[in-house]
C-alpha cells in the first residue's frame, strides 16, 4: 500500500505515525488533509539506514548527521539538517531543511525496509488531539479511513526529541523521549541547550501550534493538600487526579490514577472520553524529574480548554 501511494498508520517506539512515501505527492497531501494539519508545518522523514538519511541531507550537514546517527539511531532522536534535492517542498513545507529519524520499533523498521522510499510520518492524531500511543487511539481519530498496523502500546509514549546542530551548538527544538542529559553525555563536544525565543528562526514550526492538550482543563498541583483544596472548591466538577505510582500509594484518599511519560497521552484521551472537565496533576519529585513529561504538562495546562492554534 505504501509503495502504491497509500497512507498507513504505523507503530513507532515514541507514538504512532501516519506514514506515506516521500515520493508520492498525493499521499503526502492526504496525510496533511487527514490530520487537518496546516501545510506550513513540515513532516518527519523516517529511514531504516543511515545511507538513506544521507541521501536526503545536503553535504554540509552529512558529518553531523553521521555523528548523531552513530550514537542515537535507531531511537527517538529527530535530526534537522539542510536538505538535498531528494526532499520535496511538500515534505519540508518549503523550508530548506528536513527532519529525519530512524525509529527503533521493530515493526516500523521492518516496514521501512520493505518500502521503496523513506516514509514521511507525522504523529497519527487529528490536529488538536494528543498523540496516539496505541492503535485504538488512531482508530478513535480516523475510524476505518485507513489501515492501522497494531504494534501494541508505544514504549516511550512521548514524541521524539527534535534537534538542529549549528556549529558546536545543539539546539533542542522540541523536547521529547530523549533527554537533554542523554544528549550531553553522549556528545561532550557539543553545547546542548533548549531553543528559546531568540532561536525563532530555527524553531520547529510545530511549536507555534497548540499542542498535547486534552479537552479538559489541566491544572498542576505541587502538594496533596493543594489537590484536596481544588477538589473541595469545585465539588460538582468532573475531575480526575493523576500522579506518580509512588504518590498514588502514599495518598490513597486522593483516589488518583497513576501516570508516567508512557501513559500521559492515554490518560488525556481517557479523560476526554469520560468528559472529564478538569485533570488535576499532582507533580511530585518523580514526575518533575522528567523534563519532557513536564514540558507536555506545562503546554497542556497553558492551553487546555481553549481554542485557537491547534495541536499537530
Ligand atoms: O516521535 C515522533 O517524532 C513522531 C513519530 C511518528 O516519529 N512523529 C512526530 O511528527 O511527532 P509530528 O509531525 O507530529 O511532529 C514533527 C515536529 C513538528 O513540531 C514539526 O514542526 C517539526 O517536527 N519539524 C519537522 N520538520 C522540521 C524542520 N525541517 N525544521 C524544524 N522542525 C521541523
Ligand atoms: Mg504531532
Short mmCIF file of C-alpha atoms and ligand atoms in Angstrom, two decimals:
data_model
loop_
_atom_site.label_atom_id
_atom_site.label_comp_id
_atom_site.label_asym_id
_atom_site.label_seq_id
_atom_site.Cartn_x
_atom_site.Cartn_y
_atom_site.Cartn_z
CA UNK A 1 0.00 0.00 0.00
CA UNK A 2 2.78 2.42 0.88
CA UNK A 3 4.59 1.71 -2.39
CA UNK A 4 1.30 2.35 -4.20
CA UNK A 5 0.89 5.79 -2.65
CA UNK A 6 -1.33 4.76 0.25
CA UNK A 7 -1.36 6.07 3.81
CA UNK A 8 -0.84 3.58 6.67
CA UNK A 9 -0.68 4.20 10.42
CA UNK A 10 2.41 2.51 11.86
CA UNK A 11 3.70 1.97 15.38
CA UNK A 12 6.98 3.52 16.49
CA UNK A 13 8.68 3.47 19.88
CA UNK A 14 7.53 7.06 20.53
CA UNK A 15 3.99 7.46 19.17
CA UNK A 16 2.06 6.09 16.19
CA UNK A 17 2.81 7.73 12.85
CA UNK A 18 0.67 8.42 9.78
CA UNK A 19 3.07 7.12 7.14
CA UNK A 20 3.35 7.67 3.41
CA UNK A 21 6.09 7.51 0.79
CA UNK A 22 8.07 10.75 0.44
CA UNK A 23 7.94 10.20 -3.32
CA UNK A 24 4.13 10.28 -3.57
CA UNK A 25 2.83 13.86 -3.51
CA UNK A 26 -0.80 12.78 -3.47
CA UNK A 27 -0.17 10.60 -0.42
CA UNK A 28 1.60 13.45 1.38
CA UNK A 29 -1.33 15.74 0.65
CA UNK A 30 -3.69 13.12 2.00
CA UNK A 31 -1.69 12.95 5.25
CA UNK A 32 -2.00 16.72 5.72
CA UNK A 33 -5.69 16.53 4.92
CA UNK A 34 -6.45 13.55 7.17
CA UNK A 35 -4.69 15.23 10.09
CA UNK A 36 -6.15 18.64 9.23
CA UNK A 37 -2.62 19.89 9.60
CA UNK A 38 -1.52 23.35 8.43
CA UNK A 39 0.54 22.93 5.26
CA UNK A 40 3.35 25.13 6.63
CA UNK A 41 4.26 22.52 9.24
CA UNK A 42 6.81 20.03 7.84
CA UNK A 43 6.80 16.25 8.31
CA UNK A 44 9.47 13.99 9.80
CA UNK A 45 11.05 11.56 7.33
CA UNK A 46 11.70 8.04 8.65
CA UNK A 47 14.55 5.83 7.40
CA UNK A 48 15.93 2.36 8.16
CA UNK A 49 19.55 3.07 7.21
CA UNK A 50 21.97 5.94 7.69
CA UNK A 51 22.79 5.92 3.97
CA UNK A 52 19.15 6.57 3.21
CA UNK A 53 19.27 9.60 5.52
CA UNK A 54 22.49 10.88 3.96
CA UNK A 55 20.83 10.93 0.55
CA UNK A 56 18.30 13.39 1.91
CA UNK A 57 20.95 15.57 3.53
CA UNK A 58 22.95 18.39 1.93
CA UNK A 59 26.68 17.64 2.00
CA UNK A 60 27.47 20.31 4.61
CA UNK A 61 25.35 18.53 7.25
CA UNK A 62 26.32 14.95 6.45
CA UNK A 63 29.07 14.69 9.04
CA UNK A 64 26.93 15.85 11.91
CA UNK A 65 24.12 13.58 10.77
CA UNK A 66 26.54 10.61 10.77
CA UNK A 67 27.74 11.51 14.25
CA UNK A 68 24.26 11.78 15.77
CA UNK A 69 23.06 8.67 13.96
CA UNK A 70 26.02 6.65 15.19
CA UNK A 71 25.11 7.40 18.81
CA UNK A 72 21.32 7.57 18.83
CA UNK A 73 19.83 5.68 15.91
CA UNK A 74 17.69 3.73 15.80
CA UNK A 75 15.92 5.72 18.51
CA UNK A 76 13.81 8.71 19.49
CA UNK A 77 16.06 11.46 18.12
CA UNK A 78 14.97 13.52 15.11
CA UNK A 79 17.75 15.44 13.41
CA UNK A 80 17.04 18.58 11.37
CA UNK A 81 19.53 19.03 8.53
CA UNK A 82 19.86 21.07 5.36
CA UNK A 83 18.01 19.09 2.75
CA UNK A 84 19.16 17.64 -0.54
CA UNK A 85 17.16 17.87 -3.76
CA UNK A 86 15.62 14.45 -2.96
CA UNK A 87 13.31 16.07 -0.42
CA UNK A 88 10.24 17.75 -1.86
CA UNK A 89 8.80 21.09 -0.81
CA UNK A 90 5.68 19.26 0.28
CA UNK A 91 7.53 17.23 2.93
CA UNK A 92 9.62 20.12 4.20
CA UNK A 93 6.82 22.68 3.88
CA UNK A 94 9.09 24.87 1.82
CA UNK A 95 11.89 25.07 4.40
CA UNK A 96 15.47 24.44 3.27
CA UNK A 97 15.81 21.79 5.99
CA UNK A 98 14.38 18.33 6.60
CA UNK A 99 13.76 16.45 9.86
CA UNK A 100 14.92 12.81 9.79
CA UNK A 101 14.84 9.91 12.22
CA UNK A 102 15.36 6.16 12.34
CA UNK A 103 12.74 4.64 14.62
CA UNK A 104 13.68 1.79 16.96
CA UNK A 105 10.38 -0.09 16.75
CA UNK A 106 10.98 -3.46 15.05
CA UNK A 107 7.71 -3.24 13.09
CA UNK A 108 8.48 0.28 11.86
CA UNK A 109 11.97 -0.80 10.79
CA UNK A 110 10.61 -3.85 9.00
CA UNK A 111 8.08 -1.72 7.12
CA UNK A 112 10.79 0.81 6.20
CA UNK A 113 12.99 -1.99 4.88
CA UNK A 114 10.14 -3.21 2.74
CA UNK A 115 9.25 0.10 1.14
CA UNK A 116 10.99 1.64 -1.86
CA UNK A 117 11.50 5.05 -0.29
CA UNK A 118 11.77 6.68 3.12
CA UNK A 119 8.41 7.38 4.79
CA UNK A 120 7.11 10.73 5.93
CA UNK A 121 5.14 10.27 9.14
CA UNK A 122 3.69 12.86 11.47
CA UNK A 123 2.01 11.66 14.66
CA UNK A 124 -1.17 9.78 13.75
CA UNK A 125 -3.63 12.08 15.53
CA UNK A 126 -6.08 14.62 14.23
CA UNK A 127 -4.72 18.08 14.96
CA UNK A 128 -5.98 19.17 18.34
CA UNK A 129 -5.81 15.75 19.97
CA UNK A 130 -2.98 14.18 22.00
CA UNK A 131 -0.58 12.00 20.00
CA UNK A 132 -1.64 8.34 19.74
CA UNK A 133 0.24 5.79 21.80
CA UNK A 134 -2.00 2.82 20.99
CA UNK A 135 -3.61 1.57 17.80
CA UNK A 136 -7.00 2.23 19.39
CA UNK A 137 -6.19 5.96 19.62
CA UNK A 138 -5.58 6.07 15.87
CA UNK A 139 -8.84 4.21 15.30
CA UNK A 140 -10.63 6.71 17.57
CA UNK A 141 -9.36 9.62 15.45
CA UNK A 142 -9.66 8.19 11.95
CA UNK A 143 -12.13 5.31 12.14
CA UNK A 144 -11.87 2.98 9.17
CA UNK A 145 -10.49 5.68 6.89
CA UNK A 146 -7.10 4.00 6.86
CA UNK A 147 -5.12 0.85 7.58
CA UNK A 148 -3.53 0.70 11.03
CA UNK A 149 -0.72 -1.66 11.95
CA UNK A 150 -1.18 -2.56 15.62
CA UNK A 151 2.22 -2.78 17.32
CA UNK A 152 0.90 -2.54 20.87
CA UNK A 153 1.42 0.35 23.28
CA UNK A 154 4.37 2.64 22.41
CA UNK A 155 7.39 2.23 24.65
CA UNK A 156 8.08 5.96 25.22
CA UNK A 157 4.63 7.43 24.72
CA UNK A 158 6.05 10.92 24.02
CA UNK A 159 7.29 12.19 20.65
CA UNK A 160 10.93 12.13 19.60
CA UNK A 161 13.34 14.87 20.60
CA UNK A 162 14.00 17.22 17.66
CA UNK A 163 17.44 18.85 17.38
CA UNK A 164 19.29 21.12 14.99
CA UNK A 165 23.09 21.37 15.26
CA UNK A 166 24.58 24.71 14.24
CA UNK A 167 28.35 24.86 14.64
CA UNK A 168 29.10 23.47 18.07
CA UNK A 169 25.64 24.17 19.40
CA UNK A 170 22.97 21.50 19.60
CA UNK A 171 19.60 23.24 19.81
CA UNK A 172 16.68 21.23 21.14
CA UNK A 173 13.75 22.37 19.00
CA UNK A 174 11.29 20.01 20.66
CA UNK A 175 11.86 18.20 23.95
CA UNK A 176 10.97 14.55 23.76
CA UNK A 177 11.69 10.95 24.61
CA UNK A 178 15.46 11.50 24.61
CA UNK A 179 16.52 13.83 27.43
CA UNK A 180 18.89 16.79 27.19
CA UNK A 181 21.20 14.98 29.62
CA UNK A 182 21.32 11.91 27.37
CA UNK A 183 22.43 14.22 24.56
CA UNK A 184 25.00 15.97 26.76
CA UNK A 185 26.56 12.75 27.98
CA UNK A 186 26.87 11.23 24.54
CA UNK A 187 28.01 14.40 22.75
CA UNK A 188 30.55 16.12 25.01
CA UNK A 189 31.86 18.10 22.04
CA UNK A 190 28.54 19.90 21.62
CA UNK A 191 26.87 22.56 23.72
CA UNK A 192 23.32 21.27 24.19
CA UNK A 193 20.56 23.73 25.03
CA UNK A 194 16.85 24.28 24.53
CA UNK A 195 15.83 26.62 21.74
CA UNK A 196 14.39 29.89 23.04
CA UNK A 197 12.61 32.88 21.56
CA UNK A 198 15.85 34.19 20.12
CA UNK A 199 16.19 30.98 18.12
CA UNK A 200 12.83 31.63 16.49
CA UNK A 201 14.30 31.20 13.04
CA UNK A 202 15.33 27.63 13.76
CA UNK A 203 12.36 26.61 15.82
CA UNK A 204 10.07 23.79 14.90
CA UNK A 205 7.15 25.32 13.06
CA UNK A 206 5.01 22.89 15.06
CA UNK A 207 5.75 24.70 18.31
CA UNK A 208 3.60 27.59 17.06
CA UNK A 209 0.52 25.46 17.34
CA UNK A 210 -1.39 24.35 20.36
CA UNK A 211 -0.05 21.02 21.47
CA UNK A 212 -0.58 17.94 23.56
CA UNK A 213 -3.74 19.22 25.21
CA UNK A 214 -6.87 17.26 26.07
CA UNK A 215 -10.27 18.97 26.03
CA UNK A 216 -10.33 19.06 29.82
CA UNK A 217 -8.54 21.84 31.66
CA UNK A 218 -5.21 20.65 33.01
CA UNK A 219 -4.11 22.01 36.37
CA UNK A 220 -0.77 21.32 38.00
CA UNK A 221 -0.58 21.00 41.80
CA UNK A 222 2.55 20.64 43.91
CA UNK A 223 1.13 19.06 47.08
CA UNK A 224 -1.67 16.67 48.06
CA UNK A 225 -3.19 19.50 50.14
CA UNK A 226 -3.41 21.71 47.09
CA UNK A 227 -5.21 18.93 45.25
CA UNK A 228 -7.65 18.47 48.14
CA UNK A 229 -8.39 22.21 48.20
CA UNK A 230 -9.01 22.27 44.49
CA UNK A 231 -11.38 19.30 44.67
CA UNK A 232 -13.21 20.86 47.63
CA UNK A 233 -13.62 24.19 45.83
CA UNK A 234 -15.37 22.58 42.89
CA UNK A 235 -17.33 19.62 44.23
CA UNK A 236 -19.70 19.45 41.26
CA UNK A 237 -16.95 19.30 38.66
CA UNK A 238 -15.98 16.06 36.93
CA UNK A 239 -12.31 15.84 37.82
CA UNK A 240 -9.59 13.23 37.66
CA UNK A 241 -6.34 13.29 39.63
CA UNK A 242 -3.14 11.97 38.05
CA UNK A 243 0.18 11.42 39.78
CA UNK A 244 3.17 9.07 40.00
CA UNK A 245 2.83 5.49 41.24
CA UNK A 246 4.55 6.48 44.50
CA UNK A 247 2.12 9.32 45.22
CA UNK A 248 -0.88 7.19 44.27
CA UNK A 249 0.10 4.83 47.04
CA UNK A 250 1.04 7.48 49.60
CA UNK A 251 -2.15 9.48 49.14
CA UNK A 252 -4.86 6.86 48.88
CA UNK A 253 -7.52 9.42 49.86
CA UNK A 254 -6.95 11.33 46.61
CA UNK A 255 -8.21 8.42 44.54
CA UNK A 256 -5.61 9.33 41.97
CA UNK A 257 -4.65 7.42 38.82
CA UNK A 258 -1.06 6.51 38.07
CA UNK A 259 0.62 8.37 35.21
CA UNK A 260 4.10 8.44 33.66
CA UNK A 261 5.55 9.63 30.35
CA UNK A 262 4.45 6.47 28.58
CA UNK A 263 0.82 6.75 29.69
CA UNK A 264 0.22 10.54 29.76
CA UNK A 265 -1.50 10.79 26.36
CA UNK A 266 -3.51 7.65 27.08
CA UNK A 267 -4.75 9.30 30.29
CA UNK A 268 -5.56 12.54 28.45
CA UNK A 269 -7.60 10.62 25.90
CA UNK A 270 -9.31 8.56 28.58
CA UNK A 271 -10.31 11.73 30.44
CA UNK A 272 -11.75 13.22 27.26
CA UNK A 273 -13.73 10.06 26.55
CA UNK A 274 -15.21 10.30 30.06
CA UNK A 275 -15.95 14.01 29.50
CA UNK A 276 -13.84 14.99 32.46
CA UNK A 277 -13.80 18.78 32.94
CA UNK A 278 -10.57 19.09 34.87
CA UNK A 279 -7.42 16.99 35.05
CA UNK A 280 -5.51 17.73 38.23
CA UNK A 281 -1.91 16.55 38.09
CA UNK A 282 -0.03 16.20 41.35
CA UNK A 283 3.55 16.83 40.25
CA UNK A 284 5.75 15.19 42.84
CA UNK A 285 9.54 14.76 42.54
CA UNK A 286 9.09 11.63 40.47
CA UNK A 287 7.08 13.37 37.75
CA UNK A 288 9.08 16.61 37.96
CA UNK A 289 12.29 14.79 37.14
CA UNK A 290 11.05 14.02 33.63
CA UNK A 291 11.62 17.20 31.61
CA UNK A 292 9.72 16.12 28.53
CA UNK A 293 6.73 15.00 30.58
CA UNK A 294 6.74 18.35 32.40
CA UNK A 295 7.05 20.17 29.09
CA UNK A 296 3.89 18.46 27.79
CA UNK A 297 2.05 19.09 31.06
CA UNK A 298 3.01 22.76 31.02
CA UNK A 299 1.83 23.14 27.43
CA UNK A 300 -1.41 21.32 28.19
CA UNK A 301 -2.07 23.45 31.25
CA UNK A 302 -1.36 26.70 29.39
CA UNK A 303 -3.80 25.99 26.63
CA UNK A 304 -6.17 23.34 27.97
CA UNK A 305 -9.82 24.02 27.29
CA UNK A 306 -9.13 26.97 25.00
CA UNK A 307 -9.50 27.12 21.28
CA UNK A 308 -7.04 28.80 18.95
CA UNK A 309 -4.00 27.27 17.36
CA UNK A 310 -4.36 23.55 17.19
CA UNK A 311 -2.01 20.72 18.06
CA UNK A 312 -0.24 18.95 15.25
O1 LIG B 1 8.14 10.73 17.65
C1 LIG B 1 7.92 11.37 16.63
O2 LIG B 1 8.67 12.26 16.23
C2 LIG B 1 6.66 11.02 15.83
C3 LIG B 1 6.84 9.61 15.26
C4 LIG B 1 5.69 9.22 14.37
O3 LIG B 1 8.07 9.54 14.57
N1 LIG B 1 6.41 12.00 14.83
C5 LIG B 1 6.01 13.26 15.12
O4 LIG B 1 5.77 14.03 13.99
O5 LIG B 1 5.85 13.67 16.25
P1 LIG B 1 4.98 15.41 14.03
O6 LIG B 1 4.81 15.77 12.62
O7 LIG B 1 3.74 15.26 14.82
O8 LIG B 1 5.96 16.41 14.70
C6 LIG B 1 7.11 16.81 13.99
C7 LIG B 1 7.71 18.04 14.60
C8 LIG B 1 6.81 19.24 14.37
O9 LIG B 1 6.84 20.06 15.52
C9 LIG B 1 7.50 19.91 13.18
O10 LIG B 1 7.26 21.30 13.15
C10 LIG B 1 8.96 19.58 13.42
O11 LIG B 1 8.96 18.28 13.94
N2 LIG B 1 9.73 19.64 12.17
C11 LIG B 1 9.57 18.88 11.07
N3 LIG B 1 10.43 19.26 10.11
C12 LIG B 1 11.17 20.28 10.61
C13 LIG B 1 12.21 21.11 10.12
N4 LIG B 1 12.67 20.97 8.89
N5 LIG B 1 12.72 22.06 10.93
C14 LIG B 1 12.25 22.23 12.19
N6 LIG B 1 11.25 21.47 12.72
C15 LIG B 1 10.71 20.52 11.95
MG1 LIG B 2 2.30 15.70 16.15
#
